PDB file of C-alpha atoms in Angstrom:
ATOM      1  CA  MET A   1       8.834-170.074  74.914  1.00  0.00           C
ATOM      2  CA  THR A   2      10.288-169.399  78.192  1.00  0.00           C
ATOM      3  CA  SER A   3      10.285-172.978  79.122  1.00  0.00           C
ATOM      4  CA  ALA A   4      11.927-173.857  75.837  1.00  0.00           C
ATOM      5  CA  THR A   5      14.707-171.400  76.312  1.00  0.00           C
ATOM      6  CA  MET A   6      15.213-172.715  79.755  1.00  0.00           C
ATOM      7  CA  ASP A   7      15.540-176.139  78.501  1.00  0.00           C
ATOM      8  CA  GLN A   8      18.253-175.084  76.192  1.00  0.00           C
ATOM      9  CA  ALA A   9      21.691-174.470  77.561  1.00  0.00           C
ATOM     10  CA  PRO A  10      22.802-170.898  77.449  1.00  0.00           C
ATOM     11  CA  SER A  11      25.619-170.064  75.186  1.00  0.00           C
ATOM     12  CA  PRO A  12      29.033-169.578  76.683  1.00  0.00           C
ATOM     13  CA  LYS A  13      29.030-165.936  75.540  1.00  0.00           C
ATOM     14  CA  ALA A  14      25.718-165.346  77.317  1.00  0.00           C
ATOM     15  CA  VAL A  15      27.122-166.950  80.466  1.00  0.00           C
ATOM     16  CA  GLN A  16      30.220-164.840  80.222  1.00  0.00           C
ATOM     17  CA  ASN A  17      28.124-161.679  79.761  1.00  0.00           C
ATOM     18  CA  LEU A  18      25.932-162.711  82.666  1.00  0.00           C
ATOM     19  CA  GLU A  19      29.001-163.328  84.839  1.00  0.00           C
ATOM     20  CA  LYS A  20      30.392-159.916  83.879  1.00  0.00           C
ATOM     21  CA  GLU A  21      27.092-158.284  84.649  1.00  0.00           C
ATOM     22  CA  LEU A  22      26.806-160.055  88.002  1.00  0.00           C
ATOM     23  CA  ALA A  23      30.420-159.202  88.869  1.00  0.00           C
ATOM     24  CA  LYS A  24      29.763-155.575  87.895  1.00  0.00           C
ATOM     25  CA  GLU A  25      26.631-155.514  90.080  1.00  0.00           C
ATOM     26  CA  ALA A  26      28.577-157.076  92.970  1.00  0.00           C
ATOM     27  CA  LYS A  27      31.376-154.523  92.538  1.00  0.00           C
ATOM     28  CA  ILE A  28      28.907-151.627  92.468  1.00  0.00           C
ATOM     29  CA  GLU A  29      27.078-153.047  95.477  1.00  0.00           C
ATOM     30  CA  ALA A  30      30.362-153.569  97.359  1.00  0.00           C
ATOM     31  CA  SER A  31      31.397-150.020  96.522  1.00  0.00           C
ATOM     32  CA  ARG A  32      28.010-148.715  97.727  1.00  0.00           C
ATOM     33  CA  VAL A  33      28.281-150.762 100.939  1.00  0.00           C
ATOM     34  CA  LYS A  34      31.880-149.553 101.436  1.00  0.00           C
ATOM     35  CA  ASP A  35      30.761-145.933 100.891  1.00  0.00           C
ATOM     36  CA  LEU A  36      27.894-146.449 103.343  1.00  0.00           C
ATOM     37  CA  LEU A  37      30.215-147.996 105.931  1.00  0.00           C
ATOM     38  CA  ASP A  38      32.761-145.175 105.428  1.00  0.00           C
ATOM     39  CA  ASP A  39      29.972-142.622 105.776  1.00  0.00           C
ATOM     40  CA  LEU A  40      28.726-144.428 108.909  1.00  0.00           C
ATOM     41  CA  ALA A  41      32.257-144.413 110.378  1.00  0.00           C
ATOM     42  CA  LYS A  42      32.590-140.688 109.625  1.00  0.00           C
ATOM     43  CA  THR A  43      29.196-140.032 111.210  1.00  0.00           C
ATOM     44  CA  GLU A  44      30.121-142.102 114.285  1.00  0.00           C
ATOM     45  CA  LYS A  45      33.397-140.188 114.557  1.00  0.00           C
ATOM     46  CA  ALA A  46      31.530-136.869 114.210  1.00  0.00           C
ATOM     47  CA  ARG A  47      29.003-138.024 116.821  1.00  0.00           C
ATOM     48  CA  THR A  48      31.803-138.933 119.257  1.00  0.00           C
ATOM     49  CA  LYS A  49      33.358-135.538 118.608  1.00  0.00           C
ATOM     50  CA  ALA A  50      29.963-133.865 119.118  1.00  0.00           C
ATOM     51  CA  GLU A  51      29.434-135.784 122.391  1.00  0.00           C
ATOM     52  CA  LYS A  52      32.821-134.546 123.595  1.00  0.00           C
ATOM     53  CA  ALA A  53      31.903-131.005 122.557  1.00  0.00           C
ATOM     54  CA  VAL A  54      28.582-131.324 124.418  1.00  0.00           C
ATOM     55  CA  HIS A  55      30.397-132.547 127.536  1.00  0.00           C
ATOM     56  CA  LYS A  56      32.928-129.715 127.220  1.00  0.00           C
ATOM     57  CA  ALA A  57      30.122-127.167 126.734  1.00  0.00           C
ATOM     58  CA  GLU A  58      28.256-128.571 129.767  1.00  0.00           C
ATOM     59  CA  SER A  59      31.427-128.253 131.844  1.00  0.00           C
ATOM     60  CA  ALA A  60      32.009-124.705 130.611  1.00  0.00           C
ATOM     61  CA  SER A  61      28.376-123.841 131.337  1.00  0.00           C
ATOM     62  CA  ALA A  62      28.612-125.277 134.862  1.00  0.00           C
ATOM     63  CA  LYS A  63      31.901-123.433 135.421  1.00  0.00           C
ATOM     64  CA  ALA A  64      30.393-120.178 134.131  1.00  0.00           C
ATOM     65  CA  GLY A  65      27.386-120.748 136.405  1.00  0.00           C
ATOM     66  CA  LYS A  66      29.671-121.152 139.407  1.00  0.00           C
ATOM     67  CA  LYS A  67      31.601-118.012 138.434  1.00  0.00           C
ATOM     68  CA  GLU A  68      28.318-116.122 138.058  1.00  0.00           C
ATOM     69  CA  VAL A  69      27.199-117.252 141.517  1.00  0.00           C
ATOM     70  CA  LYS A  70      30.554-116.161 142.962  1.00  0.00           C
ATOM     71  CA  ALA A  71      30.280-112.838 141.133  1.00  0.00           C
ATOM     72  CA  VAL A  72      26.768-112.301 142.519  1.00  0.00           C
ATOM     73  CA  GLU A  73      28.005-113.157 146.007  1.00  0.00           C
ATOM     74  CA  ALA A  74      30.954-110.782 145.596  1.00  0.00           C
ATOM     75  CA  ALA A  75      28.632-108.066 144.283  1.00  0.00           C
ATOM     76  CA  ASN A  76      26.285-108.581 147.225  1.00  0.00           C
ATOM     77  CA  LYS A  77      29.224-108.500 149.637  1.00  0.00           C
ATOM     78  CA  ALA A  78      30.541-105.333 147.986  1.00  0.00           C
ATOM     79  CA  ALA A  79      27.066-103.781 148.107  1.00  0.00           C
ATOM     80  CA  HIS A  80      26.834-104.699 151.792  1.00  0.00           C
ATOM     81  CA  LYS A  81      30.275-103.178 152.453  1.00  0.00           C
ATOM     82  CA  HIS A  82      29.196-100.089 150.529  1.00  0.00           C
ATOM     83  CA  ASP A  83      26.012 -99.837 152.607  1.00  0.00           C
ATOM     84  CA  ILE A  84      28.083-100.107 155.794  1.00  0.00           C
ATOM     85  CA  ALA A  85      30.544 -97.496 154.503  1.00  0.00           C
ATOM     86  CA  MET A  86      27.672 -95.152 153.633  1.00  0.00           C
ATOM     87  CA  ALA A  87      26.131 -95.642 157.085  1.00  0.00           C
ATOM     88  CA  ASN A  88      29.524 -94.970 158.698  1.00  0.00           C
ATOM     89  CA  LEU A  89      29.905 -91.855 156.564  1.00  0.00           C
ATOM     90  CA  ARG A  90      26.453 -90.592 157.571  1.00  0.00           C
ATOM     91  CA  ASN A  91      27.234 -91.296 161.233  1.00  0.00           C
ATOM     92  CA  ALA A  92      30.598 -89.525 160.963  1.00  0.00           C
ATOM     93  CA  GLU A  93      28.975 -86.515 159.281  1.00  0.00           C
ATOM     94  CA  GLN A  94      26.272 -86.391 161.951  1.00  0.00           C
ATOM     95  CA  ASP A  95      28.940 -86.685 164.654  1.00  0.00           C
ATOM     96  CA  GLU A  96      30.920 -83.904 162.968  1.00  0.00           C
ATOM     97  CA  GLN A  97      27.856 -81.642 162.916  1.00  0.00           C
ATOM     98  CA  LEU A  98      27.146 -82.450 166.566  1.00  0.00           C
ATOM     99  CA  LYS A  99      30.765 -81.668 167.529  1.00  0.00           C
ATOM    100  CA  LYS A 100      30.624 -78.402 165.572  1.00  0.00           C
ATOM    101  CA  ARG A 101      27.406 -77.396 167.351  1.00  0.00           C
ATOM    102  CA  GLN A 102      28.963 -78.303 170.716  1.00  0.00           C
ATOM    103  CA  ASP A 103      32.102 -76.324 169.824  1.00  0.00           C
ATOM    104  CA  ALA A 104      30.030 -73.302 168.774  1.00  0.00           C
ATOM    105  CA  LYS A 105      28.026 -73.515 172.018  1.00  0.00           C
ATOM    106  CA  LEU A 106      31.204 -73.782 174.085  1.00  0.00           C
ATOM    107  CA  LEU A 107      32.749 -70.881 172.152  1.00  0.00           C
ATOM    108  CA  GLN A 108      29.672 -68.787 172.888  1.00  0.00           C
ATOM    109  CA  GLU A 109      29.750 -69.808 176.569  1.00  0.00           C
ATOM    110  CA  MET A 110      33.463 -69.007 176.676  1.00  0.00           C
ATOM    111  CA  GLU A 111      32.877 -65.546 175.193  1.00  0.00           C
ATOM    112  CA  VAL A 112      30.140 -64.855 177.757  1.00  0.00           C
ATOM    113  CA  LYS A 113      32.389 -66.084 180.572  1.00  0.00           C
ATOM    114  CA  LYS A 114      35.309 -64.015 179.226  1.00  0.00           C
ATOM    115  CA  VAL A 115      33.165 -60.888 179.322  1.00  0.00           C
ATOM    116  CA  LYS A 116      32.032 -61.745 182.856  1.00  0.00           C
ATOM    117  CA  ALA A 117      35.633 -62.483 183.929  1.00  0.00           C
ATOM    118  CA  GLU A 118      36.894 -59.216 182.438  1.00  0.00           C
ATOM    119  CA  ALA A 119      34.094 -57.333 184.188  1.00  0.00           C
ATOM    120  CA  ALA A 120      34.888 -59.148 187.446  1.00  0.00           C
ATOM    121  CA  LEU A 121      38.595 -58.294 187.061  1.00  0.00           C
ATOM    122  CA  ARG A 122      37.759 -54.618 186.424  1.00  0.00           C
ATOM    123  CA  ASP A 123      35.405 -54.630 189.423  1.00  0.00           C
ATOM    124  CA  GLN A 124      38.063 -56.344 191.540  1.00  0.00           C
ATOM    125  CA  GLU A 125      40.661 -53.798 190.490  1.00  0.00           C
ATOM    126  CA  THR A 126      38.261 -50.928 191.261  1.00  0.00           C
ATOM    127  CA  HIS A 127      37.364 -52.475 194.612  1.00  0.00           C
ATOM    128  CA  THR A 128      41.041 -53.127 195.409  1.00  0.00           C
ATOM    129  CA  GLU A 129      41.840 -49.505 194.667  1.00  0.00           C
ATOM    130  CA  ALA A 130      38.871 -48.361 196.769  1.00  0.00           C
ATOM    131  CA  ARG A 131      39.921 -50.620 199.636  1.00  0.00           C
ATOM    132  CA  GLY A 132      43.494 -49.365 199.355  1.00  0.00           C
ATOM    133  CA  ALA A 133      42.314 -45.757 199.400  1.00  0.00           C
ATOM    134  CA  LYS A 134      40.032 -46.444 202.348  1.00  0.00           C
ATOM    135  CA  LEU A 135      42.839 -48.186 204.193  1.00  0.00           C
ATOM    136  CA  ALA A 136      45.234 -45.344 203.441  1.00  0.00           C
ATOM    137  CA  GLU A 137      42.667 -42.869 204.663  1.00  0.00           C
ATOM    138  CA  LEU A 138      42.140 -44.880 207.833  1.00  0.00           C
ATOM    139  CA  LYS A 139      45.877 -45.097 208.430  1.00  0.00           C
ATOM    140  CA  GLU A 140      46.217 -41.393 207.824  1.00  0.00           C
ATOM    141  CA  THR A 141      43.461 -40.507 210.303  1.00  0.00           C
ATOM    142  CA  ASP A 142      44.809 -43.003 212.847  1.00  0.00           C
ATOM    143  CA  ALA A 143      48.316 -41.647 212.446  1.00  0.00           C
ATOM    144  CA  ARG A 144      47.270 -37.980 213.086  1.00  0.00           C
ATOM    145  CA  PRO A 145      45.879 -38.368 216.536  1.00  0.00           C
ATOM    146  CA  ALA A 146      48.802 -40.564 217.480  1.00  0.00           C
ATOM    147  CA  ALA A 147      51.210 -38.114 215.923  1.00  0.00           C
ATOM    148  CA  ASP A 148      49.440 -35.244 217.666  1.00  0.00           C
ATOM    149  CA  ALA A 149      49.635 -37.127 220.912  1.00  0.00           C
ATOM    150  CA  ASN A 150      53.306 -37.877 220.394  1.00  0.00           C
ATOM    151  CA  PHE A 151      53.900 -34.269 219.520  1.00  0.00           C
ATOM    152  CA  GLU A 152      52.225 -33.028 222.698  1.00  0.00           C
ATOM    153  CA  GLN A 153      54.132 -35.495 224.818  1.00  0.00           C
ATOM    154  CA  LYS A 154      57.482 -34.441 223.419  1.00  0.00           C
ATOM    155  CA  GLN A 155      56.916 -30.747 224.028  1.00  0.00           C
ATOM    156  CA  PRO A 156      57.629 -29.450 227.434  1.00  0.00           C
ATOM    157  CA  SER A 157      54.701 -28.273 229.221  1.00  0.00           C
ATOM    158  CA  THR A 158      54.600 -24.559 229.672  1.00  0.00           C
ATOM    159  CA  THR A 159      52.487 -24.666 232.707  1.00  0.00           C
ATOM    160  CA  ALA A 160      54.965 -26.526 234.787  1.00  0.00           C
ATOM    161  CA  VAL A 161      57.690 -24.004 234.281  1.00  0.00           C
ATOM    162  CA  THR A 162      55.728 -21.094 235.395  1.00  0.00           C
TER     163      THR A 162
END
């Protein structure tokens, strides 16, 4: 039967229906292809945008890495400066303690020397007074015989008159 129907010419209505159906299929297929191409274009656009975002994120990551390295270097430098400042502080404190000990020692030496100097001044004053008294005594004893001798020379001798 199939060969018989094939031998017969299809009716114009059947051809028209078949044309409509084929046109409808073509329209649906064209719409599906258009939708697929639109979807592909959107996906390509999104991919380009994503590639740009990846590049931007890579740049930001590299920039953040550089900043982190600089921050670590700055922190290390600051830590080094802090270590130096702490060492300087310890040295200054040690120097201060040394100077205080030296000052206390010198103060003690000065007090001892003051006491010795005051004692020496008192001794000197006592000795000066003793020397002055001795000298006065010597002058007084030296002046008596000379005064006695002067006195005898000034008086007339009584033996010569007689």
